[in-house]
Amino acid sequence: MAYGKIVGFLGLGVMGEPMALNLARAGTPLVVWSRRTQRCAGVAEHGAIVAGSPGEVLERAGIVLVMLAGGAAIDAVLGRGTPAFEGVAGRLIVHMGTTSPEYSQGLGADVAAAGGRYVEAPMSGSRRPAEAGQLVAMLAGDPADVGAVRPVLAPMVRETVECGPVPQALLMKLAVNLYLISMVTGLAEAYHFAARQGLDLERLTAVLDAGPMASDVSRVKAAKLLGREFSVQASLRDVLMNNDLIAASARAAGIASPVLDACRALYAEAVALGHGDEDMAAVIRALEAR
């Protein structure tokens, strides 16, 4: 099915803003909307149309990318459960955020019932890979719809992986996030251990960066831990939300997740200490408080 040339983008947050900017820079005909209208300025400078409402995005665009934080925000913006939701008819809705798999499956069913099409495309990566167009997209949905979405996502990603039917992409994203959460928490604990043992943290960073465990994530988070610089790429609050989504999915399937559960306690403590808007590497603050 042809969806027209104009692509819609709903939600220009920490991730959505650089993602939409990469689309605009690549020359994608783009119409965007965000609650924070000031975030639209950069994409507008590169030719994007700034819509006055989500409904205008649905009117103008054939494929609509949705990068919003949580199911409640998605429902409100799309008007789910209200007559405004009829705007998804004839549109391909692409859910790029992180929600429960059950929520995504229900949203997909409602979009289909309203005459639209639906694809999951959650992204692996934080703000820096989003800025560089180096995200990894996990796709799920009807193969023809997935095929229509892949070229649209190209300016934002370095790879796309097809995962099967909905909600397999969201389940894959939860598995990836489980690894990310445990890895960053372990890195923070290593820095906490080294600091309390009186080790030179610059030397620790050099050893980790040179060793077999080094990765883009470890290098970025190690720099934050070394410099005590916790400007947000993936916030503690969002990571705690992701942790809860993974744990709920694990419980529903009868899966044990002891490492995840230990991490969850630390992220909850860090948020309770007032650090929810800092980067996830600031989980070290919970370790220090203990």
PDB file of N, CA, C and O in Angstrom, residues 20-65:
ATOM      1  N   ALA A  20      14.069  13.186  14.616  1.00  0.00           N
ATOM      2  CA  ALA A  20      13.352  13.970  13.615  1.00  0.00           C
ATOM      3  C   ALA A  20      14.300  14.893  12.850  1.00  0.00           C
ATOM      4  O   ALA A  20      14.139  15.105  11.636  1.00  0.00           O
ATOM      5  N   LEU A  21      15.292  15.419  13.547  1.00  0.00           N
ATOM      6  CA  LEU A  21      16.259  16.305  12.894  1.00  0.00           C
ATOM      7  C   LEU A  21      17.032  15.557  11.808  1.00  0.00           C
ATOM      8  O   LEU A  21      17.279  16.100  10.720  1.00  0.00           O
ATOM      9  N   ASN A  22      17.400  14.300  12.083  1.00  0.00           N
ATOM     10  CA  ASN A  22      18.099  13.511  11.068  1.00  0.00           C
ATOM     11  C   ASN A  22      17.214  13.247   9.855  1.00  0.00           C
ATOM     12  O   ASN A  22      17.696  13.240   8.713  1.00  0.00           O
ATOM     13  N   LEU A  23      15.927  13.031  10.084  1.00  0.00           N
ATOM     14  CA  LEU A  23      15.010  12.866   8.958  1.00  0.00           C
ATOM     15  C   LEU A  23      14.944  14.142   8.117  1.00  0.00           C
ATOM     16  O   LEU A  23      15.003  14.098   6.886  1.00  0.00           O
ATOM     17  N   ALA A  24      14.803  15.281   8.804  1.00  0.00           N
ATOM     18  CA  ALA A  24      14.704  16.549   8.092  1.00  0.00           C
ATOM     19  C   ALA A  24      15.980  16.846   7.312  1.00  0.00           C
ATOM     20  O   ALA A  24      15.922  17.295   6.154  1.00  0.00           O
ATOM     21  N   ARG A  25      17.127  16.599   7.919  1.00  0.00           N
ATOM     22  CA  ARG A  25      18.401  16.847   7.235  1.00  0.00           C
ATOM     23  C   ARG A  25      18.551  15.964   6.004  1.00  0.00           C
ATOM     24  O   ARG A  25      19.216  16.342   5.037  1.00  0.00           O
ATOM     25  N   ALA A  26      17.963  14.771   6.046  1.00  0.00           N
ATOM     26  CA  ALA A  26      18.051  13.848   4.914  1.00  0.00           C
ATOM     27  C   ALA A  26      17.072  14.209   3.792  1.00  0.00           C
ATOM     28  O   ALA A  26      17.052  13.548   2.753  1.00  0.00           O
ATOM     29  N   GLY A  27      16.268  15.241   4.013  1.00  0.00           N
ATOM     30  CA  GLY A  27      15.335  15.675   2.987  1.00  0.00           C
ATOM     31  C   GLY A  27      13.985  14.992   3.020  1.00  0.00           C
ATOM     32  O   GLY A  27      13.192  15.128   2.083  1.00  0.00           O
ATOM     33  N   THR A  28      13.683  14.281   4.110  1.00  0.00           N
ATOM     34  CA  THR A  28      12.377  13.639   4.240  1.00  0.00           C
ATOM     35  C   THR A  28      11.292  14.706   4.360  1.00  0.00           C
ATOM     36  O   THR A  28      11.385  15.579   5.225  1.00  0.00           O
ATOM     37  N   PRO A  29      10.253  14.682   3.513  1.00  0.00           N
ATOM     38  CA  PRO A  29       9.127  15.614   3.700  1.00  0.00           C
ATOM     39  C   PRO A  29       8.461  15.307   5.036  1.00  0.00           C
ATOM     40  O   PRO A  29       7.901  14.225   5.218  1.00  0.00           O
ATOM     41  N   LEU A  30       8.510  16.246   5.960  1.00  0.00           N
ATOM     42  CA  LEU A  30       8.210  15.946   7.353  1.00  0.00           C
ATOM     43  C   LEU A  30       7.242  16.958   7.944  1.00  0.00           C
ATOM     44  O   LEU A  30       7.388  18.161   7.736  1.00  0.00           O
ATOM     45  N   VAL A  31       6.264  16.443   8.707  1.00  0.00           N
ATOM     46  CA  VAL A  31       5.391  17.304   9.494  1.00  0.00           C
ATOM     47  C   VAL A  31       5.472  16.815  10.931  1.00  0.00           C
ATOM     48  O   VAL A  31       5.335  15.620  11.204  1.00  0.00           O
ATOM     49  N   VAL A  32       5.755  17.732  11.867  1.00  0.00           N
ATOM     50  CA  VAL A  32       6.048  17.340  13.245  1.00  0.00           C
ATOM     51  C   VAL A  32       5.119  18.048  14.219  1.00  0.00           C
ATOM     52  O   VAL A  32       4.573  19.118  13.937  1.00  0.00           O
ATOM     53  N   TRP A  33       4.981  17.423  15.376  1.00  0.00           N
ATOM     54  CA  TRP A  33       4.244  18.039  16.480  1.00  0.00           C
ATOM     55  C   TRP A  33       4.903  17.629  17.782  1.00  0.00           C
ATOM     56  O   TRP A  33       5.350  16.487  17.938  1.00  0.00           O
ATOM     57  N   SER A  34       4.951  18.572  18.731  1.00  0.00           N
ATOM     58  CA  SER A  34       5.459  18.282  20.062  1.00  0.00           C
ATOM     59  C   SER A  34       4.746  19.188  21.054  1.00  0.00           C
ATOM     60  O   SER A  34       4.405  20.333  20.730  1.00  0.00           O
ATOM     61  N   ARG A  35       4.528  18.660  22.270  1.00  0.00           N
ATOM     62  CA  ARG A  35       3.967  19.518  23.314  1.00  0.00           C
ATOM     63  C   ARG A  35       4.891  20.692  23.594  1.00  0.00           C
ATOM     64  O   ARG A  35       4.428  21.790  23.880  1.00  0.00           O
ATOM     65  N   ARG A  36       6.195  20.445  23.549  1.00  0.00           N
ATOM     66  CA  ARG A  36       7.183  21.509  23.739  1.00  0.00           C
ATOM     67  C   ARG A  36       7.488  22.110  22.366  1.00  0.00           C
ATOM     68  O   ARG A  36       8.363  21.635  21.651  1.00  0.00           O
ATOM     69  N   THR A  37       6.782  23.165  22.032  1.00  0.00           N
ATOM     70  CA  THR A  37       6.892  23.719  20.679  1.00  0.00           C
ATOM     71  C   THR A  37       8.304  24.216  20.364  1.00  0.00           C
ATOM     72  O   THR A  37       8.703  24.224  19.193  1.00  0.00           O
ATOM     73  N   GLN A  38       9.066  24.590  21.403  1.00  0.00           N
ATOM     74  CA  GLN A  38      10.415  25.094  21.141  1.00  0.00           C
ATOM     75  C   GLN A  38      11.324  24.016  20.559  1.00  0.00           C
ATOM     76  O   GLN A  38      12.311  24.322  19.883  1.00  0.00           O
ATOM     77  N   ARG A  39      10.986  22.752  20.799  1.00  0.00           N
ATOM     78  CA  ARG A  39      11.803  21.660  20.261  1.00  0.00           C
ATOM     79  C   ARG A  39      11.627  21.502  18.752  1.00  0.00           C
ATOM     80  O   ARG A  39      12.389  20.786  18.106  1.00  0.00           O
ATOM     81  N   CYS A  40      10.631  22.155  18.190  1.00  0.00           N
ATOM     82  CA  CYS A  40      10.361  22.034  16.753  1.00  0.00           C
ATOM     83  C   CYS A  40      11.243  22.960  15.924  1.00  0.00           C
ATOM     84  O   CYS A  40      11.300  22.817  14.694  1.00  0.00           O
ATOM     85  N   ALA A  41      11.901  23.906  16.564  1.00  0.00           N
ATOM     86  CA  ALA A  41      12.627  24.942  15.821  1.00  0.00           C
ATOM     87  C   ALA A  41      13.716  24.355  14.935  1.00  0.00           C
ATOM     88  O   ALA A  41      13.869  24.754  13.766  1.00  0.00           O
ATOM     89  N   GLY A  42      14.494  23.416  15.459  1.00  0.00           N
ATOM     90  CA  GLY A  42      15.603  22.847  14.693  1.00  0.00           C
ATOM     91  C   GLY A  42      15.144  22.127  13.441  1.00  0.00           C
ATOM     92  O   GLY A  42      15.724  22.303  12.357  1.00  0.00           O
ATOM     93  N   VAL A  43      14.075  21.326  13.563  1.00  0.00           N
ATOM     94  CA  VAL A  43      13.594  20.603  12.382  1.00  0.00           C
ATOM     95  C   VAL A  43      12.930  21.559  11.398  1.00  0.00           C
ATOM     96  O   VAL A  43      12.999  21.357  10.180  1.00  0.00           O
ATOM     97  N   ALA A  44      12.315  22.609  11.919  1.00  0.00           N
ATOM     98  CA  ALA A  44      11.696  23.592  11.029  1.00  0.00           C
ATOM     99  C   ALA A  44      12.760  24.292  10.182  1.00  0.00           C
ATOM    100  O   ALA A  44      12.524  24.595   9.005  1.00  0.00           O
ATOM    101  N   GLU A  45      13.928  24.526  10.760  1.00  0.00           N
ATOM    102  CA  GLU A  45      15.021  25.157  10.016  1.00  0.00           C
ATOM    103  C   GLU A  45      15.477  24.300   8.843  1.00  0.00           C
ATOM    104  O   GLU A  45      16.066  24.806   7.884  1.00  0.00           O
ATOM    105  N   HIS A  46      15.220  22.989   8.923  1.00  0.00           N
ATOM    106  CA  HIS A  46      15.613  22.081   7.843  1.00  0.00           C
ATOM    107  C   HIS A  46      14.410  21.676   6.983  1.00  0.00           C
ATOM    108  O   HIS A  46      14.442  20.656   6.294  1.00  0.00           O
ATOM    109  N   GLY A  47      13.358  22.469   7.031  1.00  0.00           N
ATOM    110  CA  GLY A  47      12.262  22.289   6.092  1.00  0.00           C
ATOM    111  C   GLY A  47      11.030  21.573   6.600  1.00  0.00           C
ATOM    112  O   GLY A  47      10.052  21.431   5.855  1.00  0.00           O
ATOM    113  N   ALA A  48      11.035  21.099   7.839  1.00  0.00           N
ATOM    114  CA  ALA A  48       9.869  20.401   8.364  1.00  0.00           C
ATOM    115  C   ALA A  48       8.726  21.375   8.617  1.00  0.00           C
ATOM    116  O   ALA A  48       8.939  22.533   8.989  1.00  0.00           O
ATOM    117  N   ILE A  49       7.510  20.911   8.412  1.00  0.00           N
ATOM    118  CA  ILE A  49       6.307  21.672   8.748  1.00  0.00           C
ATOM    119  C   ILE A  49       5.986  21.420  10.214  1.00  0.00           C
ATOM    120  O   ILE A  49       5.986  20.278  10.676  1.00  0.00           O
ATOM    121  N   VAL A  50       5.724  22.459  10.972  1.00  0.00           N
ATOM    122  CA  VAL A  50       5.337  22.326  12.373  1.00  0.00           C
ATOM    123  C   VAL A  50       3.820  22.380  12.455  1.00  0.00           C
ATOM    124  O   VAL A  50       3.201  23.397  12.122  1.00  0.00           O
ATOM    125  N   ALA A  51       3.210  21.277  12.875  1.00  0.00           N
ATOM    126  CA  ALA A  51       1.751  21.197  12.962  1.00  0.00           C
ATOM    127  C   ALA A  51       1.260  21.818  14.255  1.00  0.00           C
ATOM    128  O   ALA A  51       1.956  21.827  15.267  1.00  0.00           O
ATOM    129  N   GLY A  52       0.039  22.297  14.222  1.00  0.00           N
ATOM    130  CA  GLY A  52      -0.555  22.892  15.410  1.00  0.00           C
ATOM    131  C   GLY A  52      -1.192  21.878  16.329  1.00  0.00           C
ATOM    132  O   GLY A  52      -1.530  22.204  17.472  1.00  0.00           O
ATOM    133  N   SER A  53      -1.355  20.639  15.856  1.00  0.00           N
ATOM    134  CA  SER A  53      -1.997  19.605  16.659  1.00  0.00           C
ATOM    135  C   SER A  53      -1.617  18.234  16.120  1.00  0.00           C
ATOM    136  O   SER A  53      -1.205  18.105  14.955  1.00  0.00           O
ATOM    137  N   PRO A  54      -1.760  17.173  16.934  1.00  0.00           N
ATOM    138  CA  PRO A  54      -1.540  15.815  16.418  1.00  0.00           C
ATOM    139  C   PRO A  54      -2.488  15.488  15.267  1.00  0.00           C
ATOM    140  O   PRO A  54      -2.106  14.790  14.325  1.00  0.00           O
ATOM    141  N   GLY A  55      -3.722  15.993  15.353  1.00  0.00           N
ATOM    142  CA  GLY A  55      -4.675  15.741  14.285  1.00  0.00           C
ATOM    143  C   GLY A  55      -4.208  16.257  12.944  1.00  0.00           C
ATOM    144  O   GLY A  55      -4.453  15.626  11.904  1.00  0.00           O
ATOM    145  N   GLU A  56      -3.520  17.399  12.946  1.00  0.00           N
ATOM    146  CA  GLU A  56      -2.998  17.940  11.690  1.00  0.00           C
ATOM    147  C   GLU A  56      -1.925  17.032  11.111  1.00  0.00           C
ATOM    148  O   GLU A  56      -1.830  16.868   9.887  1.00  0.00           O
ATOM    149  N   VAL A  57      -1.105  16.433  11.981  1.00  0.00           N
ATOM    150  CA  VAL A  57      -0.090  15.479  11.513  1.00  0.00           C
ATOM    151  C   VAL A  57      -0.771  14.296  10.832  1.00  0.00           C
ATOM    152  O   VAL A  57      -0.366  13.866   9.739  1.00  0.00           O
ATOM    153  N   LEU A  58      -1.812  13.760  11.456  1.00  0.00           N
ATOM    154  CA  LEU A  58      -2.533  12.634  10.875  1.00  0.00           C
ATOM    155  C   LEU A  58      -3.194  13.012   9.550  1.00  0.00           C
ATOM    156  O   LEU A  58      -3.277  12.195   8.628  1.00  0.00           O
ATOM    157  N   GLU A  59      -3.656  14.233   9.433  1.00  0.00           N
ATOM    158  CA  GLU A  59      -4.277  14.678   8.185  1.00  0.00           C
ATOM    159  C   GLU A  59      -3.269  14.766   7.044  1.00  0.00           C
ATOM    160  O   GLU A  59      -3.572  14.408   5.902  1.00  0.00           O
ATOM    161  N   ARG A  60      -2.062  15.221   7.350  1.00  0.00           N
ATOM    162  CA  ARG A  60      -1.082  15.504   6.312  1.00  0.00           C
ATOM    163  C   ARG A  60      -0.242  14.287   5.914  1.00  0.00           C
ATOM    164  O   ARG A  60       0.193  14.184   4.760  1.00  0.00           O
ATOM    165  N   ALA A  61       0.032  13.384   6.873  1.00  0.00           N
ATOM    166  CA  ALA A  61       1.032  12.346   6.669  1.00  0.00           C
ATOM    167  C   ALA A  61       0.396  10.976   6.430  1.00  0.00           C
ATOM    168  O   ALA A  61      -0.665  10.659   6.970  1.00  0.00           O
ATOM    169  N   GLY A  62       1.078  10.153   5.627  1.00  0.00           N
ATOM    170  CA  GLY A  62       0.636   8.781   5.408  1.00  0.00           C
ATOM    171  C   GLY A  62       1.250   7.811   6.394  1.00  0.00           C
ATOM    172  O   GLY A  62       0.601   6.871   6.848  1.00  0.00           O
ATOM    173  N   ILE A  63       2.519   8.026   6.698  1.00  0.00           N
ATOM    174  CA  ILE A  63       3.225   7.241   7.716  1.00  0.00           C
ATOM    175  C   ILE A  63       3.497   8.167   8.888  1.00  0.00           C
ATOM    176  O   ILE A  63       4.068   9.250   8.707  1.00  0.00           O
ATOM    177  N   VAL A  64       3.090   7.763  10.088  1.00  0.00           N
ATOM    178  CA  VAL A  64       3.219   8.613  11.269  1.00  0.00           C
ATOM    179  C   VAL A  64       4.073   7.905  12.310  1.00  0.00           C
ATOM    180  O   VAL A  64       3.703   6.844  12.827  1.00  0.00           O
ATOM    181  N   LEU A  65       5.239   8.480  12.587  1.00  0.00           N
ATOM    182  CA  LEU A  65       6.159   7.948  13.583  1.00  0.00           C
ATOM    183  C   LEU A  65       5.792   8.518  14.947  1.00  0.00           C
ATOM    184  O   LEU A  65       5.654   9.737  15.097  1.00  0.00           O
TER     185      LEU A  65
END
